[in-house]
Tab-separated table of C-alpha atoms and ligand atoms in Angstrom:
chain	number	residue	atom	x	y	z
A	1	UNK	CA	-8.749	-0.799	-4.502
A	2	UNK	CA	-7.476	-1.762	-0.943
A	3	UNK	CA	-5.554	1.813	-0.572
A	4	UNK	CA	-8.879	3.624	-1.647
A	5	UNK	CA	-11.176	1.265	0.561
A	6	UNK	CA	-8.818	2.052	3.276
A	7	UNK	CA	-8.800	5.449	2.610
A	8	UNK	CA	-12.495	6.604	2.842
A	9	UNK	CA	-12.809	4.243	5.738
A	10	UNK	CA	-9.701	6.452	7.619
A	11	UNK	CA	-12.183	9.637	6.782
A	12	UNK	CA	-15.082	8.175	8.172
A	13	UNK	CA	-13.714	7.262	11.307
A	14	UNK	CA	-11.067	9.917	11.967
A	15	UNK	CA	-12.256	12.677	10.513
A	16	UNK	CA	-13.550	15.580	13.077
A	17	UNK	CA	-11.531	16.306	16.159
A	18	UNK	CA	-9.001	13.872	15.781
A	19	UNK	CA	-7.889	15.718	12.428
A	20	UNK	CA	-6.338	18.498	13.793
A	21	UNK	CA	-10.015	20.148	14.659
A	22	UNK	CA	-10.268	20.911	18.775
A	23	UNK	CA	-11.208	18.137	21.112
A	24	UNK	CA	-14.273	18.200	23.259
A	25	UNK	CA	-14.110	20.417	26.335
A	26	UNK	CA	-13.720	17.361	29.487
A	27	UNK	CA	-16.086	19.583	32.144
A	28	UNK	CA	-18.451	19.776	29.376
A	29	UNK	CA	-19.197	16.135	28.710
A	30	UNK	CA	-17.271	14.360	31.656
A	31	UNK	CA	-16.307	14.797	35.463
A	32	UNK	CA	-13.007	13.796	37.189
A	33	UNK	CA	-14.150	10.364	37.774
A	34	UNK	CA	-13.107	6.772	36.054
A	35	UNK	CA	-16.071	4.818	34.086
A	36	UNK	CA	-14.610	1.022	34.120
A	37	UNK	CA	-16.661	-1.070	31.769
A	38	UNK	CA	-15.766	-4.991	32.242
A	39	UNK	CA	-16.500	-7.415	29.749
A	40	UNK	CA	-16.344	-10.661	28.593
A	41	UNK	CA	-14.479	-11.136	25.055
A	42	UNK	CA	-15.699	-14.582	23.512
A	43	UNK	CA	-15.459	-16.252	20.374
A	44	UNK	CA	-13.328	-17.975	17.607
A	45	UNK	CA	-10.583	-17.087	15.159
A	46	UNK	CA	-13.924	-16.000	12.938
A	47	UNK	CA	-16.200	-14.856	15.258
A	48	UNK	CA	-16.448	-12.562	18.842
A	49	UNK	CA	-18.782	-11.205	20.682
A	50	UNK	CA	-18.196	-9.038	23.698
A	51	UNK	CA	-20.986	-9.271	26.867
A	52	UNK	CA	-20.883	-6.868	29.764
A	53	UNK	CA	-19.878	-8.308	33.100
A	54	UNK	CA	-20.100	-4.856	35.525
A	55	UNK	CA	-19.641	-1.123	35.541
A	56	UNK	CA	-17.651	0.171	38.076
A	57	UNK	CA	-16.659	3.779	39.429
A	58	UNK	CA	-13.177	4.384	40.154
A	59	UNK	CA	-12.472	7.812	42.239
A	60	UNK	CA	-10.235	9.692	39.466
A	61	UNK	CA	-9.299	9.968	35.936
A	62	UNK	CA	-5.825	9.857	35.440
A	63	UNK	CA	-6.481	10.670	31.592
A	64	UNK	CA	-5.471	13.849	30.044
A	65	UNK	CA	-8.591	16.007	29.906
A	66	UNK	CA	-7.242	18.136	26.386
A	67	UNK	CA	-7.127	14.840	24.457
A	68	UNK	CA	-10.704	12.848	24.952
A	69	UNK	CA	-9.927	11.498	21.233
A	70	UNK	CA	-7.604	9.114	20.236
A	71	UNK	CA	-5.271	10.266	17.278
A	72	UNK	CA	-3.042	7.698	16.857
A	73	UNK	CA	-4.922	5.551	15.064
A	74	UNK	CA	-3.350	2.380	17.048
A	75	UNK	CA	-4.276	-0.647	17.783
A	76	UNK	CA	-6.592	-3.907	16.877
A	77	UNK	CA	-9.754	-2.150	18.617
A	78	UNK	CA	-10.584	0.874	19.077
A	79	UNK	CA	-13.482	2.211	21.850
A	80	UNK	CA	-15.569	4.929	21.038
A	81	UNK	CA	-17.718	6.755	23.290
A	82	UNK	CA	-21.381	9.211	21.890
A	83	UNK	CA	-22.850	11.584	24.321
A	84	UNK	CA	-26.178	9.753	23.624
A	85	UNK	CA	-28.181	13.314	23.201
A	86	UNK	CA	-26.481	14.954	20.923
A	87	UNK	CA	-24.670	11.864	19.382
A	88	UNK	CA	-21.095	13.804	19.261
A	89	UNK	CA	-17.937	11.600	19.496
A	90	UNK	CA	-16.654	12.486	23.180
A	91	UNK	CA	-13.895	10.049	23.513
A	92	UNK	CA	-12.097	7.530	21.830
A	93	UNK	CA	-9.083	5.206	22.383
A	94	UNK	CA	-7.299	2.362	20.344
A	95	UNK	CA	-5.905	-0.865	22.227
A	96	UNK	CA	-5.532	-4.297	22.168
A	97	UNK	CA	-6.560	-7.512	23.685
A	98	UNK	CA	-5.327	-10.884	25.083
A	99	UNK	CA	-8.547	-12.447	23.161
A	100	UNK	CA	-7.266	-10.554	19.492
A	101	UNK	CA	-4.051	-12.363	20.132
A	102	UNK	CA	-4.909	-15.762	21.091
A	103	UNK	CA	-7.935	-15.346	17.752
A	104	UNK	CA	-4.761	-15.641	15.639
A	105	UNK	CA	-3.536	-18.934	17.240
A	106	UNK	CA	-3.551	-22.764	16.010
A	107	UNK	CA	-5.983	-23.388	19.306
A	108	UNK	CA	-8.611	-20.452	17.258
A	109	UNK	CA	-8.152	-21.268	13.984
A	110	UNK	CA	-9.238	-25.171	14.928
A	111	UNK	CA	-12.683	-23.577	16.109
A	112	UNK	CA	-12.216	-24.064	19.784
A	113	UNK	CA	-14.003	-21.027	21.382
A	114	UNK	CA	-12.719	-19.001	24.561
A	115	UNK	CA	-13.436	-16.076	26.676
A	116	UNK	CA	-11.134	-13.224	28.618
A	117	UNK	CA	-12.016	-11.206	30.736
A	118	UNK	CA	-11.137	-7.452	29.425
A	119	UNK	CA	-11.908	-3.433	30.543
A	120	UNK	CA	-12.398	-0.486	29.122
A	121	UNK	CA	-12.051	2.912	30.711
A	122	UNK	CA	-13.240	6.561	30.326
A	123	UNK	CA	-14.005	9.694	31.922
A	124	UNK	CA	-17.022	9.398	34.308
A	125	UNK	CA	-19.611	11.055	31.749
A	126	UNK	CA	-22.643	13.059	33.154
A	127	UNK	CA	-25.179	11.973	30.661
A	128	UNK	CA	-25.869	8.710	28.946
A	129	UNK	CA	-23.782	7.454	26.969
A	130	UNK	CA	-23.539	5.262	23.904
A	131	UNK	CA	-20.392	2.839	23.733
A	132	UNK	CA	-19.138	1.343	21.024
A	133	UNK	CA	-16.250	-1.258	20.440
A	134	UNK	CA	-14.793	-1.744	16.517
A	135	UNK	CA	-12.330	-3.861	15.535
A	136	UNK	CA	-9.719	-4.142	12.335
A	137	UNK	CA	-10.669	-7.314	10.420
A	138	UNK	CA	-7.774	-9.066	8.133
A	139	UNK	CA	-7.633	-6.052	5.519
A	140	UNK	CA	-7.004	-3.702	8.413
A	141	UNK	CA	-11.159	-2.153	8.125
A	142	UNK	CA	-12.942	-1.685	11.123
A	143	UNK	CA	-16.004	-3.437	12.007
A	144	UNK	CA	-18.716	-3.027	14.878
A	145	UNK	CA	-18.531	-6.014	17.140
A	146	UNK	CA	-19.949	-4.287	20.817
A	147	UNK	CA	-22.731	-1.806	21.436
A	148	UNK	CA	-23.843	-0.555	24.859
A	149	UNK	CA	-25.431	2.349	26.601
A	150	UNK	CA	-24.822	3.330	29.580
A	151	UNK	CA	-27.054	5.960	32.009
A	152	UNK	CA	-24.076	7.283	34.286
A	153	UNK	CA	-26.717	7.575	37.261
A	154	UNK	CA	-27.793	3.477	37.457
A	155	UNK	CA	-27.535	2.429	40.594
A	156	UNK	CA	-25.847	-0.947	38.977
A	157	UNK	CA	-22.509	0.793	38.944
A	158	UNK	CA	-20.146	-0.579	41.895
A	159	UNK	CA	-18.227	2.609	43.450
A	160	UNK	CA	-16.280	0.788	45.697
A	161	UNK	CA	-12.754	-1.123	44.727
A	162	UNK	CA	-12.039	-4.259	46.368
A	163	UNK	CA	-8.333	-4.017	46.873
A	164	UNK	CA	-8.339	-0.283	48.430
A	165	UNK	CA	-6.463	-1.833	51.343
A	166	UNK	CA	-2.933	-2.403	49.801
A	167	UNK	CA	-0.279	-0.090	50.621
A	168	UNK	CA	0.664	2.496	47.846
A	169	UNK	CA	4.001	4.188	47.272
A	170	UNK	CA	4.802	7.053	45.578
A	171	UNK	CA	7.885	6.518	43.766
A	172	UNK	CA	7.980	9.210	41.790
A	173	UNK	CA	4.654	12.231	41.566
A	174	UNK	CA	5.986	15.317	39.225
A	175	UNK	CA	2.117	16.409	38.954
A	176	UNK	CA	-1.987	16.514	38.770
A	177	UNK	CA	-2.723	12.914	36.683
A	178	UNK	CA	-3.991	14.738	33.918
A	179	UNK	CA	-0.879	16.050	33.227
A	180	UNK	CA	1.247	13.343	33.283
A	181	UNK	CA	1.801	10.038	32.217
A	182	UNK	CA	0.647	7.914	35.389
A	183	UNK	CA	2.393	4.490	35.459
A	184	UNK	CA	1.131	1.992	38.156
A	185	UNK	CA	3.610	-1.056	39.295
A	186	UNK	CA	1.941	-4.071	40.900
A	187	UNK	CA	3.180	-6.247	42.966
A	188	UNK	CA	2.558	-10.374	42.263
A	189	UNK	CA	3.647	-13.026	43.835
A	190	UNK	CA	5.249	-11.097	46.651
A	191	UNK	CA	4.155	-12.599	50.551
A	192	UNK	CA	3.586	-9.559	53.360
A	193	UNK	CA	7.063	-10.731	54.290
A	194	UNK	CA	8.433	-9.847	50.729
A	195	UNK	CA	7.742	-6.328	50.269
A	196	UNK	CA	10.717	-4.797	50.635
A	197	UNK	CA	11.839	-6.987	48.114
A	198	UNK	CA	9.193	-5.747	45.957
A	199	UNK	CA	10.007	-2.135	46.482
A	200	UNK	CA	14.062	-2.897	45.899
A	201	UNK	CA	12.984	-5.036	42.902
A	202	UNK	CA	10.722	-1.893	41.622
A	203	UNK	CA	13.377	0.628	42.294
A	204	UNK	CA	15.975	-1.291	39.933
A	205	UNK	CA	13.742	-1.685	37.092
A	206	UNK	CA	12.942	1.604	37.332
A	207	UNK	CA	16.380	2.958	37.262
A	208	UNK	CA	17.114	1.133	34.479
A	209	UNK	CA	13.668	2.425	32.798
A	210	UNK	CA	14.557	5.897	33.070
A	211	UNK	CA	18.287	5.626	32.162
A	212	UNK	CA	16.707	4.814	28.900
A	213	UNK	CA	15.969	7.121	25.765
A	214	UNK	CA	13.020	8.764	25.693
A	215	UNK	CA	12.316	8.325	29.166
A	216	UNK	CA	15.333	9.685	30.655
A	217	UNK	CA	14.907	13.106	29.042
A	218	UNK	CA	11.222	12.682	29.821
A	219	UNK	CA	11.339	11.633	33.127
A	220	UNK	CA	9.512	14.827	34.717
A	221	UNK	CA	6.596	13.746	32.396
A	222	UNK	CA	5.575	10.708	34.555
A	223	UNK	CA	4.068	9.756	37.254
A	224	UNK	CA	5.115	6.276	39.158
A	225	UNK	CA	3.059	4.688	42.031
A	226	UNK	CA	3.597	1.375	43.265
A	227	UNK	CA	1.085	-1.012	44.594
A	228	UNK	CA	1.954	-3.333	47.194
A	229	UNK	CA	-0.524	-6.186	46.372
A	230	UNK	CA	-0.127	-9.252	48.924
A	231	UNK	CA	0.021	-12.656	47.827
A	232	UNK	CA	-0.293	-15.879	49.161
A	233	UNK	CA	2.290	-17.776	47.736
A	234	UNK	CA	5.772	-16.112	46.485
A	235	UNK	CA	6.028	-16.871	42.333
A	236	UNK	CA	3.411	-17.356	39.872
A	237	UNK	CA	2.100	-20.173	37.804
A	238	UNK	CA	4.273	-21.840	35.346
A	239	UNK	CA	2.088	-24.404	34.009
A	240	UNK	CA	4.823	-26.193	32.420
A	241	UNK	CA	6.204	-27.386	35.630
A	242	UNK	CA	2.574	-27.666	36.810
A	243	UNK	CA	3.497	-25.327	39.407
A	244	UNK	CA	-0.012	-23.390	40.676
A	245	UNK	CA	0.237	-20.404	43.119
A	246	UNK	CA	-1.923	-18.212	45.063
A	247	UNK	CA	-1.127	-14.986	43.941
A	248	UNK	CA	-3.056	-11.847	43.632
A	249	UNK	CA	-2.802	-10.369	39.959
A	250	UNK	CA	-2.968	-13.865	38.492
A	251	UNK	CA	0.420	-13.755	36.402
A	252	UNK	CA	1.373	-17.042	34.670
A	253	UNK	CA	3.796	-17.988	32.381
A	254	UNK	CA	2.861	-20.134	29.402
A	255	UNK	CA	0.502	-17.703	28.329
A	256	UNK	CA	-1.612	-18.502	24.583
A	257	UNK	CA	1.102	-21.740	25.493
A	258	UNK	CA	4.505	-19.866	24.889
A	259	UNK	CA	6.569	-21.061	28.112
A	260	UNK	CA	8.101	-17.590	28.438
A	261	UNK	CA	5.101	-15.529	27.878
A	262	UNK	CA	3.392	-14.394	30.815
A	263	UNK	CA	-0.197	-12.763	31.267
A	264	UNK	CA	-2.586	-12.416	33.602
A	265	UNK	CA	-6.398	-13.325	32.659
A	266	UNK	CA	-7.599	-12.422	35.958
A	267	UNK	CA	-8.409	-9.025	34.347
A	268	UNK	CA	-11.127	-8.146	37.239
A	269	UNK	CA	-8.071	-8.788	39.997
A	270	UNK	CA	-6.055	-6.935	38.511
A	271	UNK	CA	-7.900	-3.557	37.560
A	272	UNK	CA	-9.658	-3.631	41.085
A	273	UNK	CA	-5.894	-3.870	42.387
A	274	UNK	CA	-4.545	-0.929	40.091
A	275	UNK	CA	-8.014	1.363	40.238
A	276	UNK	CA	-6.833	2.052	43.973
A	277	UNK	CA	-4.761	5.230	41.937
A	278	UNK	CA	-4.744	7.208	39.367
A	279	UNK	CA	-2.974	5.448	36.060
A	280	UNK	CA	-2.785	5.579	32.453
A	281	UNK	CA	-0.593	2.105	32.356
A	282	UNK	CA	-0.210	-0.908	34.037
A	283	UNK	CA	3.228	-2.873	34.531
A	284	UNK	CA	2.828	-5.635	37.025
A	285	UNK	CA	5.999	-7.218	38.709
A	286	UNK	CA	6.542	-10.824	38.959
A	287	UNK	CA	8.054	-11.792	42.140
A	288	UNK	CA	10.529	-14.808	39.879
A	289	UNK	CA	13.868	-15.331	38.334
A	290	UNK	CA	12.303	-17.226	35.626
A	291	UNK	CA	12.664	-15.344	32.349
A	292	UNK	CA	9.379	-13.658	30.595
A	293	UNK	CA	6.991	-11.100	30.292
A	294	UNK	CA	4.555	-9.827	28.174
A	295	UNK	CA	3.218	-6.496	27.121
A	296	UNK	CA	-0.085	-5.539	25.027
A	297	UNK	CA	-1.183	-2.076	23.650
A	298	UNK	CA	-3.291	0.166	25.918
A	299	UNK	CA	-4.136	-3.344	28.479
A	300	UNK	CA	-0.672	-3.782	30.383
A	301	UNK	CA	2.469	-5.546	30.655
A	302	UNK	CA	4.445	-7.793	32.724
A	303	UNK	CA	8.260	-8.592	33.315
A	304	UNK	CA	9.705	-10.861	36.202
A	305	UNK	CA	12.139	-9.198	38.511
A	306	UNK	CA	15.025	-11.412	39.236
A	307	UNK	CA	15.957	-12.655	35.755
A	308	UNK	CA	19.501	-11.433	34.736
A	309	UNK	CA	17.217	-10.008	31.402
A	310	UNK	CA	14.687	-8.410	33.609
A	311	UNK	CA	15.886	-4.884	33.030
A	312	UNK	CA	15.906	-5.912	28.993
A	313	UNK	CA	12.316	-6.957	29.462
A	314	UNK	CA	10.620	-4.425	31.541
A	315	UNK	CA	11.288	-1.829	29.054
A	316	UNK	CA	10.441	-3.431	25.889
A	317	UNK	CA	7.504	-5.471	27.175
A	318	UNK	CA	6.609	-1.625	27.992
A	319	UNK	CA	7.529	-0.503	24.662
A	320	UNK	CA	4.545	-2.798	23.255
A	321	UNK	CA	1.609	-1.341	25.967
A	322	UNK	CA	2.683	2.097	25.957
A	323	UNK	CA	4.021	2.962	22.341
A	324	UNK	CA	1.453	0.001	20.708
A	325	UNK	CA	5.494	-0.831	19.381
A	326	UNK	CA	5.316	-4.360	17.286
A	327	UNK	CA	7.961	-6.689	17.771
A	328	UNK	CA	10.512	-6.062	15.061
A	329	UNK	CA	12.376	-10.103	15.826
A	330	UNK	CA	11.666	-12.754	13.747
A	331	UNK	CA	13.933	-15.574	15.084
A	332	UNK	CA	12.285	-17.130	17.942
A	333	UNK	CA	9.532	-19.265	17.929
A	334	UNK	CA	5.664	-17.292	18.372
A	335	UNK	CA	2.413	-19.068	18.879
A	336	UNK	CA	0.542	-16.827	16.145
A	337	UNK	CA	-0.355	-17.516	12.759
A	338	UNK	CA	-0.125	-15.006	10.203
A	339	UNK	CA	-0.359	-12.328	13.219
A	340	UNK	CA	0.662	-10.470	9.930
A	341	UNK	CA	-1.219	-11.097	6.579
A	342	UNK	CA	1.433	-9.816	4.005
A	343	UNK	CA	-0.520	-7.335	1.772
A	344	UNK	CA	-1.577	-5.190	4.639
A	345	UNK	CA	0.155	-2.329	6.088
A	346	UNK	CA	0.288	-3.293	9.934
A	347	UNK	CA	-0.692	-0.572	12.301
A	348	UNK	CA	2.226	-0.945	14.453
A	349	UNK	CA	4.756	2.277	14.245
A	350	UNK	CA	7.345	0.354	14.043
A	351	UNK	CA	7.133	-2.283	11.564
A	352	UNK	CA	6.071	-2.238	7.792
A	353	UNK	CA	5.219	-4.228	4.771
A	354	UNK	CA	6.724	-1.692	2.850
A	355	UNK	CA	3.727	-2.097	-0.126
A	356	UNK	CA	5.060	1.282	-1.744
A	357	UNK	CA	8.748	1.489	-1.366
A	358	UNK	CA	8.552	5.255	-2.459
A	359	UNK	CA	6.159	6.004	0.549
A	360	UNK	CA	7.148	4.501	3.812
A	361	UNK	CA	5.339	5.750	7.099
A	362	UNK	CA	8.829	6.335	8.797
A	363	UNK	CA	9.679	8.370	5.470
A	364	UNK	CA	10.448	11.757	7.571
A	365	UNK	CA	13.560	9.827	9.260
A	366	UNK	CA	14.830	7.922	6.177
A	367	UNK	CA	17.989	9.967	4.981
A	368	UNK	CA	18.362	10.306	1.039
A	369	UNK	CA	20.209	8.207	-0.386
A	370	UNK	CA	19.299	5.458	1.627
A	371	UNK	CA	18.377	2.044	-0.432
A	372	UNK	CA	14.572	0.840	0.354
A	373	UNK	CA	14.544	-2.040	1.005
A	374	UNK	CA	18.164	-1.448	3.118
A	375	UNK	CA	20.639	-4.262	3.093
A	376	UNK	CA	21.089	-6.030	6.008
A	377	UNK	CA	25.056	-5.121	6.550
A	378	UNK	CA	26.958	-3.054	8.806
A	379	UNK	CA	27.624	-0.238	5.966
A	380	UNK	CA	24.019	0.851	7.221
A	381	UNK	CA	24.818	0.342	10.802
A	382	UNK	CA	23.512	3.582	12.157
A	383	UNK	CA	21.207	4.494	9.177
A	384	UNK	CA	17.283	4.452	9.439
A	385	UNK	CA	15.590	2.510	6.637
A	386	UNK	CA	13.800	-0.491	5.714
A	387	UNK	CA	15.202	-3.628	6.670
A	388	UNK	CA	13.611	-7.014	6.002
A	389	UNK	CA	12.812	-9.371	9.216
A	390	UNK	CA	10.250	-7.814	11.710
A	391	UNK	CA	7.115	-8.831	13.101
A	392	UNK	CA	7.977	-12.686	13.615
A	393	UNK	CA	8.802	-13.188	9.675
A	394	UNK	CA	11.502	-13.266	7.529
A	395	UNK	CA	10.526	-12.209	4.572
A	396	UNK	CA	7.877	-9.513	3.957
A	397	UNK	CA	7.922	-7.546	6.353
A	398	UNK	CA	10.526	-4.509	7.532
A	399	UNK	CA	11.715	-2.660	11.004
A	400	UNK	CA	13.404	0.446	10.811
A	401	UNK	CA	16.619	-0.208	12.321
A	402	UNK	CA	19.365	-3.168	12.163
A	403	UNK	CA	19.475	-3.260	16.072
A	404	UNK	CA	16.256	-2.229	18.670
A	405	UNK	CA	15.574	-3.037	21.746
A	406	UNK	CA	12.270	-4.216	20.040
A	407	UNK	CA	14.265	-6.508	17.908
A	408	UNK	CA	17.479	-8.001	20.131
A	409	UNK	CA	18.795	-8.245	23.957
A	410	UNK	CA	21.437	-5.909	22.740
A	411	UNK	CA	22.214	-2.604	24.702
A	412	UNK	CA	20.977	-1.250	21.914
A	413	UNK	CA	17.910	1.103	23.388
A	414	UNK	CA	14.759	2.053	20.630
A	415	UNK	CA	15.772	2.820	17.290
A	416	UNK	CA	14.637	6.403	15.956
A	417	UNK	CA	11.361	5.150	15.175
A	418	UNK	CA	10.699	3.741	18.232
A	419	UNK	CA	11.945	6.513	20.275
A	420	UNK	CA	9.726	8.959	17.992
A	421	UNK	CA	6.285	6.699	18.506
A	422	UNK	CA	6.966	6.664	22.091
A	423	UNK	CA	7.619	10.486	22.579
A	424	UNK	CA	4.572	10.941	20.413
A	425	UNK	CA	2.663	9.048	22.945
A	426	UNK	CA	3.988	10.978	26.219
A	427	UNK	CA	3.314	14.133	24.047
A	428	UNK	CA	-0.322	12.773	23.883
A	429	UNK	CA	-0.962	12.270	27.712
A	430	UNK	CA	0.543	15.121	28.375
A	431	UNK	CA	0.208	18.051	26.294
B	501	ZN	ZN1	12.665	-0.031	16.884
């Protein structure tokens, strides 16, 4: 009953352009212009509710123009936009949010309510517009939680970005930002006086980055820019040690209280900050040799710079925003409960609860031959199939690979799974 539920609710939603059919022409519906929408995400582990905050115009759309739809099918929300007059889909995109996490916390589930601050962005449309937010409840189906319109021409919408005034680098451009994949690095916790730290800091990561699988053969495919943001203080906060800074993009560790997690819920900072160019993703640089980072589908992600792991955590924390790439550990201690219920088939690419053994969504890279469920032992080494331990549990639950840099510290790089979802991804922004 689940499978068929699941099923016609896939064909409601997906059916039309993102099916294979041709997505909507950009000039037709949209102009080369950013549409942030900023909202407030509220509620309990039951119950949310989304309220607008501002609109606000950024000067391009970094985007690619030939794919206005979302096909993945990614994510715990997923926006969709309606040209209000003639009601046709004209964009769409799946992500995730620091609020869908922290709902699945002890803090949530004891009815304490909370709000973050979250955006969404589109191409500036030319005609109203009707937006709508859904998300996946517990049995994966998507429900309406947020509906707005918005007339493109009110004189509401701010055009101007507060933090236009920090220096910008250009580490590497390869092309227009519709043709690429347009990565922004921000600067946190850096003083004036620390910036060529920052861009030495940036510069490593980033070598490391690209000396990793898919990115290395895909280098020419992105675009980097980096984004000196000044600080007051050097570091961030690390509530633990009651340690508070001034610092501009409003990274702490201790985020949804796991002492090496680290967010930033100063959402408005930190898009004004990164709207100063064009980008599709968001990594943001903490100036500390504390170990953390975090990284969430489609909103951004976060690694500190001087930890001897940093290199480790830059690319997988990016691994999680960019490819939507679930963790595939289940050793170390998580804040979330039931993150993932055990009879439904999580979303993630990367990590399954392998409900029919004989049909596995990484099927296409599964050898024959190859036991499902795989055992856990070095005869299978090298092999792609379903192991169990992945997405914070033991049992239940399957990654596709013994070793990943989504699962251990290990020099291991991404599995062929992960690799796959992630080339599938730079395939999307830029093809
Ligand atoms: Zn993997």
């Amino acid at each position: 009953m689940r499978r068929i539920t699941w099923l016609i609710v896939s064909v409601l939603l997906f059916s039309g352009p993102s099916a294979g059919m041709s997505q909507p022409g950009f000039d037709d519906y949209f102009i080369n212009r950013t549409l942030r929408i900023d909202l407030y995400h509220t509620g309990t582990a039951d119950e949310e509710v989304f309220s607008l905050d501002e609109l606000v115009e950024e000067p391009c759309w970094a985007g690619n123009p030939r794919a206005l739809i979302d096909t993945m099918n990614l994510g715990g929300y997923i926006f969709r936009v309606f040209d209000l007059q003639t009601n046709n889909l004209i964009y769409s995109r799946g992500y995730c949010s620091i609020f869908g996490e922290w709902a699945t916390t002890g803090e949530a589930e004891r009815g304490f309510t909370r709000t973050f601050h979250e955006s969404v962005l589109l191409p500036y449309p030319r005609r109203p517009i009707q937006v709508r937010i859904d998300r996946r409840d517990r049995r994966n189906i998507f429900r309406n939680v947020f509906d707005l319109v918005v007339d493109p021409s009110d004189y509401h919408i701010r055009n101007r970005t507060r933090f236009g005034h920090f220096k910008i680098r250009k580490h590497q451009v390869n092309g227009p930002a519709g043709e690429k994949v347009d990565i922004v690095v921000i600067a946190d916790g850096y003083r004036k006086d620390q910036m060529h730290k920052f861009r030495d800091d940036a510069k490593r990561l980033l070598k490391g980055f690209f000396s990793e699988e898919p990115f290395l053969s895909r280098r020419s495919d992105f675009n980097v820019r980096l984004i000196e943001a000044v600080s007051d203080d050097t570091g961030i906060d690390d509530p633990r040690m009651r340690e508070y800074r001034n610092n501009i993009a409003g990274l702490s560790f201790n985020s949804l209280d796991l002492d090496r997690y680290m967010l930033s819920t100063a959402n408005k900072a930190l898009r004004d900050i990164a709207g100063s160019v064009p980008y599709d993703f968001i990594m943001v640089l903490a100036n500390t040799e504390k170990y953390g980072g975090g990284g969430i589908f489609n909103l951004f992600a976060t690694s500190s710079a001087d930890n001897e792991y940093s290199g480790y955590v830059f690319v997988h924390e990016f691994g999680h925003s960019f490819g939507g790439l679930g963790d595939e550990y289940y050793s170390s201690a998580v804040i979330y409960n039931e993150m993932y219920p055990g009879d439904v088939e999580p979303w993630e690419p990367n990590i399954t609860a392998l409900l029919d053994t004989t049909d596995v969504k990484w099927g296409d890279l599964i050898a024959e031959g190859t036991p499902v469920p795989t055992p856990d032992d070095s005869t299978f080494a090298d092999v792609v199939g379903c192991f169990e331990g992945a997405g914070y549990s033991a049992k239940g639950l399957y990654r596709p690979y013994r070793d990943c840099i989504m699962f251990s510290k290990n020099p291991v790089g991404f599995c062929p799974v992960c690799r796959k979802a992630i080339e599938r991804m730079i395939d999307f922004y830029t093809r």
